[in-house]
Short mmCIF file of C-alpha atoms and ligand atoms in Angstrom, two decimals:
data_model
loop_
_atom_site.label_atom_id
_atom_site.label_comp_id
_atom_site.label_asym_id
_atom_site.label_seq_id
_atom_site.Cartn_x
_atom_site.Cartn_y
_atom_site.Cartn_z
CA UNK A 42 -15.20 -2.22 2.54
CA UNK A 43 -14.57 -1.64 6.18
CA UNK A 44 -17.25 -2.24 8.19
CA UNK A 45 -17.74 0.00 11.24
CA UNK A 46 -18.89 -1.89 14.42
CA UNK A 47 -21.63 -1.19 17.07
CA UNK A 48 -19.72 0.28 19.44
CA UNK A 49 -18.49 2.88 16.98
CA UNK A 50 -22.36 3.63 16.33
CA UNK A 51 -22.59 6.36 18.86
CA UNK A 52 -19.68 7.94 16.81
CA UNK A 53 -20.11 10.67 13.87
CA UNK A 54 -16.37 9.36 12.56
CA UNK A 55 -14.28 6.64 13.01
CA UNK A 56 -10.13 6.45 12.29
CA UNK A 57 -8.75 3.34 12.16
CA UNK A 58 -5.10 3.06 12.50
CA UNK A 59 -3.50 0.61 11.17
CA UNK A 60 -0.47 -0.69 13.20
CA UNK A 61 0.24 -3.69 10.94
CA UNK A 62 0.72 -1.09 8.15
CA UNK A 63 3.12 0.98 10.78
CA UNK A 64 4.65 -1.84 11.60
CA UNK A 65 5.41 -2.84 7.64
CA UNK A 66 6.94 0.55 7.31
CA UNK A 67 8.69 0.84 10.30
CA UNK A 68 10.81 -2.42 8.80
CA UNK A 69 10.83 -0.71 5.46
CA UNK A 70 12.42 2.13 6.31
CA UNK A 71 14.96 -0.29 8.54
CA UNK A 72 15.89 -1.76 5.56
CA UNK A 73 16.13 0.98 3.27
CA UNK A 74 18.40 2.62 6.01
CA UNK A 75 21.02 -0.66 5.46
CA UNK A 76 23.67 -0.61 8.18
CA UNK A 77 22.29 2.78 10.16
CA UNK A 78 20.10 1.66 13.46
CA UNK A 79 16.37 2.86 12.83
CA UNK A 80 14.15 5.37 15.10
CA UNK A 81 10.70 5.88 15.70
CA UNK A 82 9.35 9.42 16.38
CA UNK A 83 6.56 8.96 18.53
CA UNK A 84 5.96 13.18 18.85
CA UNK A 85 2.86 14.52 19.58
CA UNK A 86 0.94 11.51 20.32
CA UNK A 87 2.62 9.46 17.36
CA UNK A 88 1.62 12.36 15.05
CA UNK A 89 -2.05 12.31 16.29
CA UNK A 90 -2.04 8.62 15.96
CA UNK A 91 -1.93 7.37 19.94
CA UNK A 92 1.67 6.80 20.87
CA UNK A 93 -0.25 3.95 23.40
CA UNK A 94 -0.87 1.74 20.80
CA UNK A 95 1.70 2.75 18.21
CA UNK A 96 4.82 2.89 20.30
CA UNK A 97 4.41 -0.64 21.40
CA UNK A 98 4.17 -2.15 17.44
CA UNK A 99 6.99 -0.42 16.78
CA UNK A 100 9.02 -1.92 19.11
CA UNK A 101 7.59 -5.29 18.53
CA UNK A 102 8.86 -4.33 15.25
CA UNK A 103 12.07 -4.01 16.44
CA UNK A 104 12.58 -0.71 17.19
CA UNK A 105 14.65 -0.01 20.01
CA UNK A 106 15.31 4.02 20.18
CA UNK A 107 11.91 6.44 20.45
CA UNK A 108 12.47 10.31 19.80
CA UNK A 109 9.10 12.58 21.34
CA UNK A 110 9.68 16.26 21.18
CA UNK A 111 8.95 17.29 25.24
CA UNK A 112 9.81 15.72 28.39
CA UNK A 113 6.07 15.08 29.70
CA UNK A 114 5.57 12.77 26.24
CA UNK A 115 9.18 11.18 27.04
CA UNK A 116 7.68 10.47 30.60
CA UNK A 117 4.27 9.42 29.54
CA UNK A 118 6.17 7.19 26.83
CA UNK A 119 8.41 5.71 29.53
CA UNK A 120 5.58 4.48 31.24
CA UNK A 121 3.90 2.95 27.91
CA UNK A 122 7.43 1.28 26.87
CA UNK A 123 8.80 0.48 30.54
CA UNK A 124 12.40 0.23 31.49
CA UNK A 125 14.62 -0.94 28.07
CA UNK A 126 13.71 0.95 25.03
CA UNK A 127 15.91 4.81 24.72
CA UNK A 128 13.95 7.74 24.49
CA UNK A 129 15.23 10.77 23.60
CA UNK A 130 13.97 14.40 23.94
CA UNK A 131 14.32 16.52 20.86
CA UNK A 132 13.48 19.99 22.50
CA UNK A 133 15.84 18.80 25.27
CA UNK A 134 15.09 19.37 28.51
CA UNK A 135 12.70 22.44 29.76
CA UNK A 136 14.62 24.53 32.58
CA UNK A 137 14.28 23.13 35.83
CA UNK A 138 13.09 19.60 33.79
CA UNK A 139 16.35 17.84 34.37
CA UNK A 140 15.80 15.88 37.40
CA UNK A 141 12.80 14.57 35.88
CA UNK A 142 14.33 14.18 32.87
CA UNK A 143 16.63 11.71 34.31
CA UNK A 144 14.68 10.27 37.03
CA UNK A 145 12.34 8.63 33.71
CA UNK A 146 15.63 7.71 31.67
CA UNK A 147 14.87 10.23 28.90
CA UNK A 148 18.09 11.28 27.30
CA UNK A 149 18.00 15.10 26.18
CA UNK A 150 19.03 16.55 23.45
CA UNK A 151 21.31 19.42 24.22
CA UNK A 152 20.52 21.97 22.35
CA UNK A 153 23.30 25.26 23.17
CA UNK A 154 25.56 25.63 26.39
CA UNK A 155 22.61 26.33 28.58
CA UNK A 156 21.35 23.11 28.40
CA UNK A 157 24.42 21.55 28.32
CA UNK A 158 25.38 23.59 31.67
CA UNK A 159 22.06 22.56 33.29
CA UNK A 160 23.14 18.69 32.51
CA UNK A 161 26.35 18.80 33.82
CA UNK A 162 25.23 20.77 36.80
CA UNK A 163 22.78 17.82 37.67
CA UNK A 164 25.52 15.15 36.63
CA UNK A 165 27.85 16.84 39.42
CA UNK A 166 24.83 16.79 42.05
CA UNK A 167 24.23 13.02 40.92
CA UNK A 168 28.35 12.29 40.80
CA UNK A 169 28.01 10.25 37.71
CA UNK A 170 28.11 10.82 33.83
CA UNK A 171 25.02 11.54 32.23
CA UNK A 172 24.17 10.49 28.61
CA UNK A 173 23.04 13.41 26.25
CA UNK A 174 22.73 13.70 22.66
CA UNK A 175 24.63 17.03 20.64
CA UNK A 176 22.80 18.54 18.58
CA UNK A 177 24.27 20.99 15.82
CA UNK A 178 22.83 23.40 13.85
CA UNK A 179 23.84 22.97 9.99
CA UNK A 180 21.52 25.13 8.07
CA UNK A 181 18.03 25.43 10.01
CA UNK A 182 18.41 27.56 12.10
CA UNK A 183 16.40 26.28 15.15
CA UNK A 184 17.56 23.67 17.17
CA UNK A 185 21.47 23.05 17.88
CA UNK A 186 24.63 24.66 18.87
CA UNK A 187 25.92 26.82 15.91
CA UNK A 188 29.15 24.41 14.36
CA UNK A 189 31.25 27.06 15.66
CA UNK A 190 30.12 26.87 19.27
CA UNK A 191 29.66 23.33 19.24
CA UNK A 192 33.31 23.23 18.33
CA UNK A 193 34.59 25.46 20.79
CA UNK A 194 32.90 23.32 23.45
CA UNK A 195 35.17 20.02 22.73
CA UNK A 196 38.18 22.50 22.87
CA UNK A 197 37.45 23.39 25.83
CA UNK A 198 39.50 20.54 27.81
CA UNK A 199 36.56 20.59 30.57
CA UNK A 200 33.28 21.20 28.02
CA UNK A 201 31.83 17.91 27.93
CA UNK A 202 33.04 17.30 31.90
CA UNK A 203 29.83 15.05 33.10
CA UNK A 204 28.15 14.40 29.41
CA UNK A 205 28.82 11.28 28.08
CA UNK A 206 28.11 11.75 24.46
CA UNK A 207 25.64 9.64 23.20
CA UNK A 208 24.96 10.98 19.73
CA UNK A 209 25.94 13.72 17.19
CA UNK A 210 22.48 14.73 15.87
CA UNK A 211 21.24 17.83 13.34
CA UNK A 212 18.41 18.32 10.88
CA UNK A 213 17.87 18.76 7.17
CA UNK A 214 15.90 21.63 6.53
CA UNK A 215 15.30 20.60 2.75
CA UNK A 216 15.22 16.89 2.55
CA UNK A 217 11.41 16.43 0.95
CA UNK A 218 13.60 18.20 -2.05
CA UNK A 219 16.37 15.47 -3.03
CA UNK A 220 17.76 18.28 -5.70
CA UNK A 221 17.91 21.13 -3.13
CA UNK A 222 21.76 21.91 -3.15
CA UNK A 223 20.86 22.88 0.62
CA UNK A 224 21.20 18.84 1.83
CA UNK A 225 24.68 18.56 0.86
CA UNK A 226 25.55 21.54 2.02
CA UNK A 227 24.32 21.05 5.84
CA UNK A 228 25.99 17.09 5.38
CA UNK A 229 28.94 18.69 4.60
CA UNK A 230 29.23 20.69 7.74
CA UNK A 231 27.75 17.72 9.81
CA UNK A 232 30.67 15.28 8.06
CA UNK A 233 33.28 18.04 9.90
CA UNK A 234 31.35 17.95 12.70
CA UNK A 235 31.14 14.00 12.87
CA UNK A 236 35.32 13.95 12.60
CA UNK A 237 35.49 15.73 15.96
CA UNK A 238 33.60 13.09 17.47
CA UNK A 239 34.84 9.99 16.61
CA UNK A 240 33.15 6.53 18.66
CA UNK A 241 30.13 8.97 18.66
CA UNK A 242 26.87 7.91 16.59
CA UNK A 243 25.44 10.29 14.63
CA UNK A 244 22.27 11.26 13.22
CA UNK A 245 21.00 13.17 10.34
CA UNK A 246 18.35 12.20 8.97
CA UNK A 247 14.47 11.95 9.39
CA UNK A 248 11.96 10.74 7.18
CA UNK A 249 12.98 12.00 3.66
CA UNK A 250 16.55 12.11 4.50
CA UNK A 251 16.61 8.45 4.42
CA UNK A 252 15.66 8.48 0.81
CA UNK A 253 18.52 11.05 0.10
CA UNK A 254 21.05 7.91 -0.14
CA UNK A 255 23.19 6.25 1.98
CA UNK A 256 26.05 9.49 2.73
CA UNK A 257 22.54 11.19 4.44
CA UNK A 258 21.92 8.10 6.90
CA UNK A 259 24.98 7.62 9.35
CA UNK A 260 24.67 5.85 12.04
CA UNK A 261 20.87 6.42 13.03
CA UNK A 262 18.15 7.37 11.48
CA UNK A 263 15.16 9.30 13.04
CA UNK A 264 11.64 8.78 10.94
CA UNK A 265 8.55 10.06 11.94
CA UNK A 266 5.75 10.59 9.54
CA UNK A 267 6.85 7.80 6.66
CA UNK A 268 5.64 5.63 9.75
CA UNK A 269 2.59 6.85 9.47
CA UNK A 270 2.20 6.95 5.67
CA UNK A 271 3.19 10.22 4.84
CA UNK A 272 5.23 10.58 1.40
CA UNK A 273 8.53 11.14 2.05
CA UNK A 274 9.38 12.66 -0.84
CA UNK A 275 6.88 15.35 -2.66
CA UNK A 276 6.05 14.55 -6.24
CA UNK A 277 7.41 11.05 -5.86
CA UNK A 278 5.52 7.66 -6.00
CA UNK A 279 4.52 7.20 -1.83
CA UNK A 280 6.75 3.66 -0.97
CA UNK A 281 4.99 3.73 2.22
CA UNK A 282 1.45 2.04 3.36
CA UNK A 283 -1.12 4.04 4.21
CA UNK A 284 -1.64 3.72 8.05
CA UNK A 285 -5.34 5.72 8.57
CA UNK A 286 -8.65 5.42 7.60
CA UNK A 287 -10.71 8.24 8.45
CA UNK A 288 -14.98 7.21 7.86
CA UNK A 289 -17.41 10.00 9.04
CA UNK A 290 -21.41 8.75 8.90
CA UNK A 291 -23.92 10.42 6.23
CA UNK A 292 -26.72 12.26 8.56
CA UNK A 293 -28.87 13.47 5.82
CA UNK A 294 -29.80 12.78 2.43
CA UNK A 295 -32.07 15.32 0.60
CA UNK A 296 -32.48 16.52 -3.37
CA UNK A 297 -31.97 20.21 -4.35
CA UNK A 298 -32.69 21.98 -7.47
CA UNK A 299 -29.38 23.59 -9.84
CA UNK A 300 -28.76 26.66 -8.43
CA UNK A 301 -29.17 26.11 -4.90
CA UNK A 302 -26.59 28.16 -2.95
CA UNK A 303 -25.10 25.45 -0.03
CA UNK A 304 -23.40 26.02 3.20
CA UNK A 305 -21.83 29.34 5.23
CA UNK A 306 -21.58 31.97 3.19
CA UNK A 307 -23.58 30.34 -0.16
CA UNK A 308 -19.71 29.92 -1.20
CA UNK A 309 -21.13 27.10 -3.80
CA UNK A 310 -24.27 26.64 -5.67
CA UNK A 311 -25.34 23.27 -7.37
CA UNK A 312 -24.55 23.59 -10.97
CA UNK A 313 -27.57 20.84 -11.92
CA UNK A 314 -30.33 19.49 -9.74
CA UNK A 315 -28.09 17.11 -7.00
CA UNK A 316 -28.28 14.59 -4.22
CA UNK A 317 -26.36 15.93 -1.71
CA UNK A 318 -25.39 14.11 1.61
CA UNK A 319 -24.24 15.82 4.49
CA UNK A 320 -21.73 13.82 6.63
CA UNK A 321 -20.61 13.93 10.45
CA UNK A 322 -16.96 15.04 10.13
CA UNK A 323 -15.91 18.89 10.13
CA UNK A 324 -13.13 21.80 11.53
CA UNK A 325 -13.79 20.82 14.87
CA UNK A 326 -12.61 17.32 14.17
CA UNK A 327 -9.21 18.60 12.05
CA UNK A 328 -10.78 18.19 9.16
CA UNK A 329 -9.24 21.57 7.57
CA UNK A 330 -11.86 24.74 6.77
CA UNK A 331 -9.39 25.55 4.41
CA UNK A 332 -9.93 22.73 2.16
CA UNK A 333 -11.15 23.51 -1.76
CA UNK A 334 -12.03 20.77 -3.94
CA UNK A 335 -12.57 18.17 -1.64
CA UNK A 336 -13.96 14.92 -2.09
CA UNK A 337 -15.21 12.02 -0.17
CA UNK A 338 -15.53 8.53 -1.17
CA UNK A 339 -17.45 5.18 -1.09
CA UNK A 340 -16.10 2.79 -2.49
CA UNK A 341 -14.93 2.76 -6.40
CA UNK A 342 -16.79 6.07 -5.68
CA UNK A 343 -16.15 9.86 -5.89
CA UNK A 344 -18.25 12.46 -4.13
CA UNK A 345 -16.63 15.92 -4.24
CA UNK A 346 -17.54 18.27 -1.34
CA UNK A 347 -19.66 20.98 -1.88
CA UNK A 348 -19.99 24.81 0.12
CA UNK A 349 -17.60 24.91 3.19
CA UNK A 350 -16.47 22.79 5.47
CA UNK A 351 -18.55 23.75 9.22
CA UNK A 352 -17.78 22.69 12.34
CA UNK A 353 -18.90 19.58 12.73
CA UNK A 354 -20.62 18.40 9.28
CA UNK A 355 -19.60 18.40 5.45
CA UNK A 356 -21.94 18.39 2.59
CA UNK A 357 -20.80 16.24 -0.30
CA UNK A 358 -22.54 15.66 -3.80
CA UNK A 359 -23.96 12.02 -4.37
CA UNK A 360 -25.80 12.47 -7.36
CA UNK A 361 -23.88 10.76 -9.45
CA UNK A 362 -24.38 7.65 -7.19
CA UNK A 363 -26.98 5.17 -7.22
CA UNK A 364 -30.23 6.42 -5.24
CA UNK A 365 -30.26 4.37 -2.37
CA UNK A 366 -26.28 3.72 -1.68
CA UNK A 367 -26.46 6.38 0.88
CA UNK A 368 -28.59 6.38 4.08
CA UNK A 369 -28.22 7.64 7.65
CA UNK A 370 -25.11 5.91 9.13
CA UNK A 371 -23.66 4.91 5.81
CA UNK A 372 -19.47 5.56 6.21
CA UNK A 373 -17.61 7.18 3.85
CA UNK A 374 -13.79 8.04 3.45
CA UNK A 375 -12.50 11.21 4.62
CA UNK A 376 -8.95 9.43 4.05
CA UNK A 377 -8.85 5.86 2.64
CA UNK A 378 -7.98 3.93 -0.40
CA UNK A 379 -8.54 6.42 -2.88
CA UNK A 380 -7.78 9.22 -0.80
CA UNK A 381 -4.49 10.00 0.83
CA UNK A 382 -3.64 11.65 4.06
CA UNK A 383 -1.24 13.99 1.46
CA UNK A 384 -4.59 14.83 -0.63
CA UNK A 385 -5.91 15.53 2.04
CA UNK A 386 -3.41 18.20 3.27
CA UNK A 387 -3.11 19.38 -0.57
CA UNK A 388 -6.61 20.21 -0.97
CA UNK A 389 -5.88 22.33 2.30
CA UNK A 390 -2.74 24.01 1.41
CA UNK A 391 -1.40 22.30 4.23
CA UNK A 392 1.12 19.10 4.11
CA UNK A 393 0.18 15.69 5.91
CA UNK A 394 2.38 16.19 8.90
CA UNK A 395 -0.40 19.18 9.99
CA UNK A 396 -3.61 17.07 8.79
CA UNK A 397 -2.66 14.05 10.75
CA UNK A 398 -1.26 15.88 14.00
CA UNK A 399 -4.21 18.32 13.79
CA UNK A 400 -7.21 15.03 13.66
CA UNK A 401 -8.68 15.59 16.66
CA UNK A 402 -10.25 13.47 19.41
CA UNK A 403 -13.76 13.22 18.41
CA UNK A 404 -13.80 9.89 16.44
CA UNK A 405 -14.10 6.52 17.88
CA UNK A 406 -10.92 4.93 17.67
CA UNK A 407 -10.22 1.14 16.18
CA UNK A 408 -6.69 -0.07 15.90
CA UNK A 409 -6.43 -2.66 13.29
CA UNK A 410 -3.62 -5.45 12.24
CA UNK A 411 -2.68 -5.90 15.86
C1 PLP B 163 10.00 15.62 13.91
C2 PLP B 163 11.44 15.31 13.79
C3 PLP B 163 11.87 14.13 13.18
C4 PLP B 163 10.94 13.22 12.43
O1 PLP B 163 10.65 13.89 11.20
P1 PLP B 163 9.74 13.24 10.05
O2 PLP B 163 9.88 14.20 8.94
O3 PLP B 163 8.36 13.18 10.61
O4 PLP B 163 10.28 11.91 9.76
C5 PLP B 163 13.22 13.79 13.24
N1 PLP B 163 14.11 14.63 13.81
C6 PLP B 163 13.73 15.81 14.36
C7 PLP B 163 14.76 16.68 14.95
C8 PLP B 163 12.40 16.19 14.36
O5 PLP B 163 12.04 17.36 14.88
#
């Protein structure tokens, strides 16, 4: 088992993050993407994960191109990464932004005329080309030019006047679902697209669009939460490593009778006399209220929650563990070997995008495998 060190003491949780296992999966992916160039989404802190310490594995991994969704993470990455690596800015630029934008070597993605007009207006201030990255809309209906306006802009003889193209981009809406007729559809309409542009990369796939075969993967491909150890595809075997370890310290030990009623709202009572340990983790960390039939583990073993989950402690029941394997400070797992990020989220009604994103700040940090 992983042993938590002194300086985590002062700590009700710890996550480890595992940027070996990031690493391993960032090459996986590379190689399961054959001759397309692999991304690294690095959004939202690296999905929760501390884009500091994850951004540079990746690219000692070999990663070369970094996707965040905002310009302040694109300018906060720039200064992790330094001058070299791409980074690209999903949202595109914020109004106003574009300066910025450029000033820290971010590339936007541009989204609908308006911020294509904003990018050629500071191209013409600047008197020089200015890389940005199409996006079109193929069936989402939330980032991208509609096909039909993205089209009329390369008619137009002057449209792209200033923008040097450097990628075709759009987004599967249904790619977790490798049956859902909805994939071929939107690569259809991105294949038309793609023909308009030719010498341009292009881009459609994230994640799970990787695993939709090689037609989805063109030239790039842009994985985020796979990184991290998120199954890419729901109700298949997980071909990723797990990347998180999430521990929270038992505070408590104490015996209770069957039938006593435990946490807010007496939600649960103990269906035999029980050993119940309450542990340092709760909503205020991420941990979701809305979980049912949660469990906990040490070791080889199982401990399912009991009551609600409060804001800053969980109750689990140890009685079917030996007497003395729990004590004050004893870690369990939250997330770890024998319980997945996806459980997690499942047991939440939420997916693992939103459990890992949503892990708060609380824990002490160790980053492992570097
Ligand atoms: C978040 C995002 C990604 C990464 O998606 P994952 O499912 O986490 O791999 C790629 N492209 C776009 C446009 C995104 O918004």
């Amino acid at each position: 088992m992983h042993r938590i060190g002194e300086e985590a003491t002062l700590a009700g949780a710890v996550l480890t993050v595992d940027l070996s296992a990031i690493a391993a999966n960032y090459r996986f992916l590379a190689a399961r993407a054959g001759t397309a160039a692999c991304a690294a989404v690095v959004k939202a802190d690296a999905y929760g994960l501390g884009a500091d310490r994850v951004a540079p594995a990746l690219r000692a991994a070999g990663c070369r191109q970094f996707f965040v969704a905002q310009v302040n993470e694109g300018v906060a990455l720039r200064a992790i990464l330094g001058p070299g690596p791409g980074i690209a800015v999903l949202n595109g630029a914020t109004p106003g932004s574009e300066a910025a934008c450029h000033a820290h070597g971010l590339v936007p993605v541009l989204n609908d005329r308006g911020q294509a007009e904003a990018w050629r207006a500071l191209a013409r201030r600047l008197g020089e080309a200015l890389p940005g990255i199409l996006q079109a809309d193929t069936g989402m209906a939330r980032f991208g030019f509609a096909p039909t306006d993205l089209t009329a802009l390369l008619d137009d003889p002057g449209g792209l006047a200033g923008i040097a193209p450097a990628l075709l981009m759009s987004h599967l809406a249904c790619a977790d679902e490798p049956e859902n007729p909805a994939n071929a559809r939107q690569r259809a309409v991105f294949d038309g697209l793609r023909a308009r542009l030719p010498g341009v990369r292009a881009s459609l796939s994230a994640s799970s669009g990787i695993f939709l075969g090689p037609e989805f993967q063109a030239d790039l491909v842009r994985p985020g939460a796979a990184l991290y150890g998120i199954a890419p595809q729901a109700g298949r075997t997980n071909p990723m490593r797990p990347a998180v370890r999430l521990q929270a310290r038992v505070m408590q030990v104490r015996t209770v009778p069957a039938g006593t009623p435990v946490g807010y709202g007496h939600t649960e009572l103990t269906t035999r006399d029980s050993r119940l340990a309450t542990v340092a983790i709760g909503y205020a960390d991420g941990f979701p209220r809305s979980t049912a039939g949660g469990e906990a583990w040490l070791g080889e073993s199982r401990m399912p929650m009991v009551g609600r989950v409060s804001m800053d402690s969980i109750v689990l029941d140890a009685t079917d563990l030996p007497p003395d394997a729990l004590r004050p400070g004893t870690p369990v797992d939250l997330i770890g070997p024998n319980r997945s990020v996806d459980a997690v989220a499942a047991a939440a009604g939420t997916i693992g995008y939103e459990v890992l994103t949503g892990l708060g700040h609380r824990f002490h940090r160790i980053y492992s495998g570097v």
